[in-house]
Structures are given as structure tokens and as C-alpha cells.
Amino acid sequence: MYVPAHFAPDDETVQELLAHHGAADLITATPDGLVATMLPFLYDRERGTLLGHFARNNDHWRLPVLGEALVIVRGPDSYVTPSWYASKAEHGRVVPTWNYLTAHVYGGMTVHDDPGWVATLVRRLTEHHEAGRTAPWSVDDAPEKFFAGQLRAIVGVEITIDRIEAKFKLSQNRPAADIDGVIAGLRGSGETEMAVRVEKHRPH
């Protein structure tokens, strides 16, 4: 990945992105060519893995993997109009751009066609995403036989992380007044999450 120095996040920031993402694109090279599937993933920082599951009817998990797997994790993104820049009024030498957060996670892929492994994963995924809700749902709320049937319809996947390349492009290369304009513009257009990110990562 092309990552200019001013867009390179520190390790803890990358860890935060992985810990709070929901789904990501898994891409593998196979004898049939490149294959991609969007999957729910859970980051296990202690073990250095991403854990997810395929629909059993998705042939992706059955295909041999040539080399390493790639998981593309995306954070929020937004269009940035040059109209937000103070520089526009000063000299006009400005163009539109796109702000975004992304991490490319590379590693070996292991398939887990095991009901116990998958059941544990589904429980962990559910607890992760239900946390903080007023009335969190639990897998124990579903009838046992029904839940067992649902588990048979999915297959687990584990990515053992070898390396991570990340890029947080958040207007860090702009003058302070332009960054102020981007933050105000994002807030004004309702993109509060991106505004917070730009503020958090602005150069000091």
C-alpha cells in the first residue's frame, strides 16, 4: 500500500480500528482467480488473528489459497470539497479529495468446519456487537435446535496475521486553517464521525 509518512498511523491507532470494525473484505488468490467475500470479523489481539465465518454455500472457503490471504478493513470515509479550504479564497490552487481509514491485513487462512469452534465464534461476535444495547440479544435466546441448525449453515475462518499495512488519510497534509474548514464542513454535513477523526489526527 502507498502510505506517505503523514498518513501513517501508529500501531495503537491501527489496533483500535481492527478492534472496532464490523465486517471486512477477504480476498484470496485461487486456481479460479481472485475471489472476494465480505465477512463479519472479530479481532483477537492476544492471538493475532481475525476470526469470521462463511455461508456454507459460498464456495470461497473450499478453494485452495495460493499464498497469503488479504483482509481489507475499512473505517469511515468522506468526500472533501475544496470549498471547505481557507486556501480556496487565498489562491484557489485546491482540488477535491477523499479522506479515509483503511488497513490491509495479510496472513495465512485456516478453515474451521467444526460446530464447536463456530458456536464459540458466533457467541463472541454476538456479544461484541450486542454490548451496550438496551436489550442485548444472546444466542441463548434462540431455541437450541434452531441455533444448531443455523450453525450448520456456516463455516469458520481464521486469519493468522503476518503483517498489517494501514493508512489514515485525514487531511494531515493541509494547512491548519484548511483542516479547520474540513472539520467544520464535515460537521455541517452531518459526518460527525469523520470530523472527530480529522480533529484527533491533525498534526500538532
PDB file of C-alpha atoms in Angstrom:
ATOM      1  CA  MET A   1       0.000   0.000   0.000  1.00  0.00           C
ATOM      2  CA  TYR A   2       1.200   3.518  -0.797  1.00  0.00           C
ATOM      3  CA  VAL A   3       1.398   5.338   2.554  1.00  0.00           C
ATOM      4  CA  PRO A   4       3.015   8.801   2.710  1.00  0.00           C
ATOM      5  CA  ALA A   5       4.565   9.454   6.116  1.00  0.00           C
ATOM      6  CA  HIS A   6       1.907  11.968   7.181  1.00  0.00           C
ATOM      7  CA  PHE A   7      -0.842   9.367   6.600  1.00  0.00           C
ATOM      8  CA  ALA A   8       0.880   6.544   8.524  1.00  0.00           C
ATOM      9  CA  PRO A   9      -0.966   5.742  11.787  1.00  0.00           C
ATOM     10  CA  ASP A  10       0.748   4.462  14.903  1.00  0.00           C
ATOM     11  CA  ASP A  11       0.263   0.857  15.976  1.00  0.00           C
ATOM     12  CA  GLU A  12      -2.240   1.581  18.732  1.00  0.00           C
ATOM     13  CA  THR A  13      -4.465   3.500  16.314  1.00  0.00           C
ATOM     14  CA  VAL A  14      -4.437   0.559  13.917  1.00  0.00           C
ATOM     15  CA  GLN A  15      -5.272  -1.820  16.751  1.00  0.00           C
ATOM     16  CA  GLU A  16      -8.258   0.371  17.618  1.00  0.00           C
ATOM     17  CA  LEU A  17      -9.546   0.227  14.032  1.00  0.00           C
ATOM     18  CA  LEU A  18      -9.302  -3.569  13.963  1.00  0.00           C
ATOM     19  CA  ALA A  19     -10.976  -3.913  17.350  1.00  0.00           C
ATOM     20  CA  HIS A  20     -13.984  -1.789  16.402  1.00  0.00           C
ATOM     21  CA  HIS A  21     -14.645  -2.791  12.802  1.00  0.00           C
ATOM     22  CA  GLY A  22     -17.623  -4.963  11.914  1.00  0.00           C
ATOM     23  CA  ALA A  23     -17.154  -6.596   8.526  1.00  0.00           C
ATOM     24  CA  ALA A  24     -14.305  -6.634   6.036  1.00  0.00           C
ATOM     25  CA  ASP A  25     -13.416  -7.966   2.591  1.00  0.00           C
ATOM     26  CA  LEU A  26     -11.486 -11.242   2.493  1.00  0.00           C
ATOM     27  CA  ILE A  27      -9.548 -11.679  -0.745  1.00  0.00           C
ATOM     28  CA  THR A  28      -7.630 -14.765  -1.798  1.00  0.00           C
ATOM     29  CA  ALA A  29      -5.842 -15.881  -4.926  1.00  0.00           C
ATOM     30  CA  THR A  30      -7.175 -19.275  -6.005  1.00  0.00           C
ATOM     31  CA  PRO A  31      -6.846 -21.573  -9.018  1.00  0.00           C
ATOM     32  CA  ASP A  32     -10.051 -19.865 -10.248  1.00  0.00           C
ATOM     33  CA  GLY A  33      -8.503 -16.400  -9.945  1.00  0.00           C
ATOM     34  CA  LEU A  34      -9.049 -13.749  -7.278  1.00  0.00           C
ATOM     35  CA  VAL A  35     -12.077 -14.328  -5.049  1.00  0.00           C
ATOM     36  CA  ALA A  36     -13.500 -11.833  -2.549  1.00  0.00           C
ATOM     37  CA  THR A  37     -16.159 -12.163   0.148  1.00  0.00           C
ATOM     38  CA  MET A  38     -17.370  -9.622   2.685  1.00  0.00           C
ATOM     39  CA  LEU A  39     -17.449 -11.295   6.087  1.00  0.00           C
ATOM     40  CA  PRO A  40     -18.096 -10.346   9.709  1.00  0.00           C
ATOM     41  CA  PHE A  41     -14.761 -10.491  11.520  1.00  0.00           C
ATOM     42  CA  LEU A  42     -13.668 -10.392  15.149  1.00  0.00           C
ATOM     43  CA  TYR A  43     -10.143  -9.264  16.009  1.00  0.00           C
ATOM     44  CA  ASP A  44      -8.335 -11.338  18.615  1.00  0.00           C
ATOM     45  CA  ARG A  45      -5.436  -9.081  19.548  1.00  0.00           C
ATOM     46  CA  GLU A  46      -3.887 -11.505  22.029  1.00  0.00           C
ATOM     47  CA  ARG A  47      -3.612 -14.286  19.445  1.00  0.00           C
ATOM     48  CA  GLY A  48      -3.004 -12.006  16.471  1.00  0.00           C
ATOM     49  CA  THR A  49      -5.904 -13.345  14.434  1.00  0.00           C
ATOM     50  CA  LEU A  50      -9.059 -12.292  12.624  1.00  0.00           C
ATOM     51  CA  LEU A  51     -11.982 -14.678  13.121  1.00  0.00           C
ATOM     52  CA  GLY A  52     -15.013 -14.867  10.860  1.00  0.00           C
ATOM     53  CA  HIS A  53     -17.377 -17.168   9.045  1.00  0.00           C
ATOM     54  CA  PHE A  54     -18.589 -18.008   5.548  1.00  0.00           C
ATOM     55  CA  ALA A  55     -22.003 -19.162   4.439  1.00  0.00           C
ATOM     56  CA  ARG A  56     -21.525 -22.879   3.814  1.00  0.00           C
ATOM     57  CA  ASN A  57     -22.967 -22.484   0.316  1.00  0.00           C
ATOM     58  CA  ASN A  58     -20.239 -19.966  -0.540  1.00  0.00           C
ATOM     59  CA  ASP A  59     -17.571 -21.961  -2.405  1.00  0.00           C
ATOM     60  CA  HIS A  60     -14.861 -19.453  -1.469  1.00  0.00           C
ATOM     61  CA  TRP A  61     -13.906 -21.401   1.660  1.00  0.00           C
ATOM     62  CA  ARG A  62     -13.449 -24.598  -0.360  1.00  0.00           C
ATOM     63  CA  LEU A  63     -10.991 -23.101  -2.847  1.00  0.00           C
ATOM     64  CA  PRO A  64      -7.249 -23.631  -2.271  1.00  0.00           C
ATOM     65  CA  VAL A  65      -5.482 -20.422  -1.249  1.00  0.00           C
ATOM     66  CA  LEU A  66      -2.429 -19.532  -3.320  1.00  0.00           C
ATOM     67  CA  GLY A  67      -0.117 -17.657  -0.983  1.00  0.00           C
ATOM     68  CA  GLU A  68      -1.456 -15.444   1.773  1.00  0.00           C
ATOM     69  CA  ALA A  69      -4.933 -14.057   2.302  1.00  0.00           C
ATOM     70  CA  LEU A  70      -5.716 -10.335   2.360  1.00  0.00           C
ATOM     71  CA  VAL A  71      -8.405  -8.766   4.540  1.00  0.00           C
ATOM     72  CA  ILE A  72      -9.284  -5.158   3.733  1.00  0.00           C
ATOM     73  CA  VAL A  73     -10.675  -3.371   6.769  1.00  0.00           C
ATOM     74  CA  ARG A  74     -12.309  -0.022   6.111  1.00  0.00           C
ATOM     75  CA  GLY A  75     -13.131   2.702   8.573  1.00  0.00           C
ATOM     76  CA  PRO A  76     -15.285   5.741   7.800  1.00  0.00           C
ATOM     77  CA  ASP A  77     -14.608   7.737   4.632  1.00  0.00           C
ATOM     78  CA  SER A  78     -15.819  11.007   3.154  1.00  0.00           C
ATOM     79  CA  TYR A  79     -15.600  13.335   0.194  1.00  0.00           C
ATOM     80  CA  VAL A  80     -13.750  16.578   0.900  1.00  0.00           C
ATOM     81  CA  THR A  81     -14.778  19.579  -1.184  1.00  0.00           C
ATOM     82  CA  PRO A  82     -12.147  22.282  -1.757  1.00  0.00           C
ATOM     83  CA  SER A  83     -14.853  24.789  -0.835  1.00  0.00           C
ATOM     84  CA  TRP A  84     -14.069  23.945   2.796  1.00  0.00           C
ATOM     85  CA  TYR A  85     -10.455  25.078   2.479  1.00  0.00           C
ATOM     86  CA  ALA A  86      -9.372  28.539   3.569  1.00  0.00           C
ATOM     87  CA  SER A  87      -6.762  28.190   0.804  1.00  0.00           C
ATOM     88  CA  LYS A  88      -9.505  28.395  -1.828  1.00  0.00           C
ATOM     89  CA  ALA A  89     -10.104  32.063  -1.048  1.00  0.00           C
ATOM     90  CA  GLU A  90      -6.374  32.772  -0.758  1.00  0.00           C
ATOM     91  CA  HIS A  91      -5.033  31.364  -4.038  1.00  0.00           C
ATOM     92  CA  GLY A  92      -7.556  28.905  -5.490  1.00  0.00           C
ATOM     93  CA  ARG A  93      -4.984  26.165  -6.036  1.00  0.00           C
ATOM     94  CA  VAL A  94      -7.103  23.438  -4.441  1.00  0.00           C
ATOM     95  CA  VAL A  95      -8.870  20.301  -5.651  1.00  0.00           C
ATOM     96  CA  PRO A  96     -11.337  17.789  -4.184  1.00  0.00           C
ATOM     97  CA  THR A  97     -10.062  14.737  -2.352  1.00  0.00           C
ATOM     98  CA  TRP A  98     -11.248  11.778  -0.314  1.00  0.00           C
ATOM     99  CA  ASN A  99     -10.485  11.099   3.336  1.00  0.00           C
ATOM    100  CA  TYR A 100     -10.499   7.537   4.609  1.00  0.00           C
ATOM    101  CA  LEU A 101      -9.142   4.971   7.047  1.00  0.00           C
ATOM    102  CA  THR A 102      -8.102   1.531   5.899  1.00  0.00           C
ATOM    103  CA  ALA A 103      -5.949  -1.403   6.964  1.00  0.00           C
ATOM    104  CA  HIS A 104      -4.709  -4.257   4.792  1.00  0.00           C
ATOM    105  CA  VAL A 105      -4.234  -7.364   6.911  1.00  0.00           C
ATOM    106  CA  TYR A 106      -2.146 -10.199   5.433  1.00  0.00           C
ATOM    107  CA  GLY A 107      -1.823 -13.726   6.748  1.00  0.00           C
ATOM    108  CA  GLY A 108      -2.465 -17.421   6.465  1.00  0.00           C
ATOM    109  CA  MET A 109      -6.038 -18.660   6.225  1.00  0.00           C
ATOM    110  CA  THR A 110      -7.416 -21.649   8.136  1.00  0.00           C
ATOM    111  CA  VAL A 111     -10.935 -23.010   7.654  1.00  0.00           C
ATOM    112  CA  HIS A 112     -12.777 -24.378  10.709  1.00  0.00           C
ATOM    113  CA  ASP A 113     -15.595 -26.714   9.690  1.00  0.00           C
ATOM    114  CA  ASP A 114     -16.239 -27.575  13.315  1.00  0.00           C
ATOM    115  CA  PRO A 115     -19.565 -26.855  15.088  1.00  0.00           C
ATOM    116  CA  GLY A 116     -17.907 -26.189  18.449  1.00  0.00           C
ATOM    117  CA  TRP A 117     -15.424 -23.688  17.026  1.00  0.00           C
ATOM    118  CA  VAL A 118     -18.128 -21.931  15.026  1.00  0.00           C
ATOM    119  CA  ALA A 119     -20.523 -21.823  18.004  1.00  0.00           C
ATOM    120  CA  THR A 120     -17.862 -20.135  20.140  1.00  0.00           C
ATOM    121  CA  LEU A 121     -17.147 -17.612  17.394  1.00  0.00           C
ATOM    122  CA  VAL A 122     -20.818 -16.758  16.878  1.00  0.00           C
ATOM    123  CA  ARG A 123     -21.258 -16.253  20.602  1.00  0.00           C
ATOM    124  CA  ARG A 124     -18.208 -13.950  20.738  1.00  0.00           C
ATOM    125  CA  LEU A 125     -19.312 -11.998  17.671  1.00  0.00           C
ATOM    126  CA  THR A 126     -22.799 -11.585  19.088  1.00  0.00           C
ATOM    127  CA  GLU A 127     -21.571 -10.439  22.491  1.00  0.00           C
ATOM    128  CA  HIS A 128     -19.203  -7.982  20.802  1.00  0.00           C
ATOM    129  CA  HIS A 129     -21.910  -6.328  18.709  1.00  0.00           C
ATOM    130  CA  GLU A 130     -24.727  -6.547  21.257  1.00  0.00           C
ATOM    131  CA  ALA A 131     -22.642  -4.932  24.004  1.00  0.00           C
ATOM    132  CA  GLY A 132     -24.051  -1.599  25.088  1.00  0.00           C
ATOM    133  CA  ARG A 133     -27.528  -2.182  23.662  1.00  0.00           C
ATOM    134  CA  THR A 134     -30.523  -1.543  25.876  1.00  0.00           C
ATOM    135  CA  ALA A 135     -31.773  -5.115  25.497  1.00  0.00           C
ATOM    136  CA  PRO A 136     -28.833  -7.162  24.180  1.00  0.00           C
ATOM    137  CA  TRP A 137     -29.706 -10.356  22.340  1.00  0.00           C
ATOM    138  CA  SER A 138     -27.916 -13.577  23.298  1.00  0.00           C
ATOM    139  CA  VAL A 139     -27.559 -16.789  21.331  1.00  0.00           C
ATOM    140  CA  ASP A 140     -29.197 -18.414  24.355  1.00  0.00           C
ATOM    141  CA  ASP A 141     -32.382 -16.511  23.479  1.00  0.00           C
ATOM    142  CA  ALA A 142     -32.827 -18.721  20.413  1.00  0.00           C
ATOM    143  CA  PRO A 143     -34.173 -22.291  20.660  1.00  0.00           C
ATOM    144  CA  GLU A 144     -31.259 -24.711  20.928  1.00  0.00           C
ATOM    145  CA  LYS A 145     -32.243 -26.828  17.918  1.00  0.00           C
ATOM    146  CA  PHE A 146     -32.800 -23.737  15.793  1.00  0.00           C
ATOM    147  CA  PHE A 147     -29.390 -22.341  16.721  1.00  0.00           C
ATOM    148  CA  ALA A 148     -27.723 -25.675  15.954  1.00  0.00           C
ATOM    149  CA  GLY A 149     -29.350 -25.650  12.533  1.00  0.00           C
ATOM    150  CA  GLN A 150     -28.085 -22.150  11.840  1.00  0.00           C
ATOM    151  CA  LEU A 151     -24.557 -23.200  12.799  1.00  0.00           C
ATOM    152  CA  ARG A 152     -24.635 -25.975  10.217  1.00  0.00           C
ATOM    153  CA  ALA A 153     -25.142 -23.337   7.546  1.00  0.00           C
ATOM    154  CA  ILE A 154     -21.834 -21.555   8.219  1.00  0.00           C
ATOM    155  CA  VAL A 155     -18.130 -22.392   8.261  1.00  0.00           C
ATOM    156  CA  GLY A 156     -15.473 -20.674  10.367  1.00  0.00           C
ATOM    157  CA  VAL A 157     -12.364 -18.959   9.048  1.00  0.00           C
ATOM    158  CA  GLU A 158      -9.262 -17.752  10.875  1.00  0.00           C
ATOM    159  CA  ILE A 159      -6.611 -15.400   9.514  1.00  0.00           C
ATOM    160  CA  THR A 160      -3.291 -15.624  11.348  1.00  0.00           C
ATOM    161  CA  ILE A 161      -1.874 -12.136  10.898  1.00  0.00           C
ATOM    162  CA  ASP A 162       1.607 -11.844   9.412  1.00  0.00           C
ATOM    163  CA  ARG A 163       1.643  -8.097   8.754  1.00  0.00           C
ATOM    164  CA  ILE A 164      -0.608  -5.051   8.610  1.00  0.00           C
ATOM    165  CA  GLU A 165      -0.347  -2.058   6.297  1.00  0.00           C
ATOM    166  CA  ALA A 166      -2.576   0.872   7.268  1.00  0.00           C
ATOM    167  CA  LYS A 167      -3.348   4.346   6.003  1.00  0.00           C
ATOM    168  CA  PHE A 168      -5.333   7.097   7.740  1.00  0.00           C
ATOM    169  CA  LYS A 169      -5.782   9.886   5.182  1.00  0.00           C
ATOM    170  CA  LEU A 170      -7.401  12.658   7.220  1.00  0.00           C
ATOM    171  CA  SER A 171      -6.209  15.962   5.735  1.00  0.00           C
ATOM    172  CA  GLN A 172      -2.969  15.849   7.768  1.00  0.00           C
ATOM    173  CA  ASN A 173      -1.103  17.329   4.779  1.00  0.00           C
ATOM    174  CA  ARG A 174      -3.232  20.507   4.715  1.00  0.00           C
ATOM    175  CA  PRO A 175      -2.524  23.831   6.473  1.00  0.00           C
ATOM    176  CA  ALA A 176      -4.170  24.292   9.860  1.00  0.00           C
ATOM    177  CA  ALA A 177      -6.828  26.666   8.511  1.00  0.00           C
ATOM    178  CA  ASP A 178      -7.805  24.142   5.832  1.00  0.00           C
ATOM    179  CA  ILE A 179      -8.101  21.396   8.445  1.00  0.00           C
ATOM    180  CA  ASP A 180     -10.350  23.675  10.486  1.00  0.00           C
ATOM    181  CA  GLY A 181     -12.504  24.104   7.399  1.00  0.00           C
ATOM    182  CA  VAL A 182     -12.675  20.364   6.774  1.00  0.00           C
ATOM    183  CA  ILE A 183     -13.757  19.692  10.356  1.00  0.00           C
ATOM    184  CA  ALA A 184     -16.438  22.389  10.193  1.00  0.00           C
ATOM    185  CA  GLY A 185     -17.602  21.189   6.784  1.00  0.00           C
ATOM    186  CA  LEU A 186     -17.888  17.583   7.888  1.00  0.00           C
ATOM    187  CA  ARG A 187     -19.842  18.554  10.977  1.00  0.00           C
ATOM    188  CA  GLY A 188     -22.104  20.761   8.899  1.00  0.00           C
ATOM    189  CA  SER A 189     -22.866  17.896   6.523  1.00  0.00           C
ATOM    190  CA  GLY A 190     -23.641  15.504   9.370  1.00  0.00           C
ATOM    191  CA  GLU A 191     -20.426  13.477   9.058  1.00  0.00           C
ATOM    192  CA  THR A 192     -19.592  13.799  12.723  1.00  0.00           C
ATOM    193  CA  GLU A 193     -17.534  10.612  12.978  1.00  0.00           C
ATOM    194  CA  MET A 194     -15.157  11.738  10.250  1.00  0.00           C
ATOM    195  CA  ALA A 195     -14.937  15.220  11.769  1.00  0.00           C
ATOM    196  CA  VAL A 196     -13.857  13.660  15.059  1.00  0.00           C
ATOM    197  CA  ARG A 197     -11.249  11.546  13.256  1.00  0.00           C
ATOM    198  CA  VAL A 198      -9.788  14.546  11.426  1.00  0.00           C
ATOM    199  CA  GLU A 199      -9.604  16.500  14.681  1.00  0.00           C
ATOM    200  CA  LYS A 200      -7.992  13.594  16.518  1.00  0.00           C
ATOM    201  CA  HIS A 201      -5.290  13.030  13.910  1.00  0.00           C
ATOM    202  CA  ARG A 202      -4.469  16.595  12.941  1.00  0.00           C
ATOM    203  CA  PRO A 203      -0.745  17.456  13.256  1.00  0.00           C
ATOM    204  CA  HIS A 204       0.317  19.234  16.430  1.00  0.00           C
TER     205      HIS A 204
END
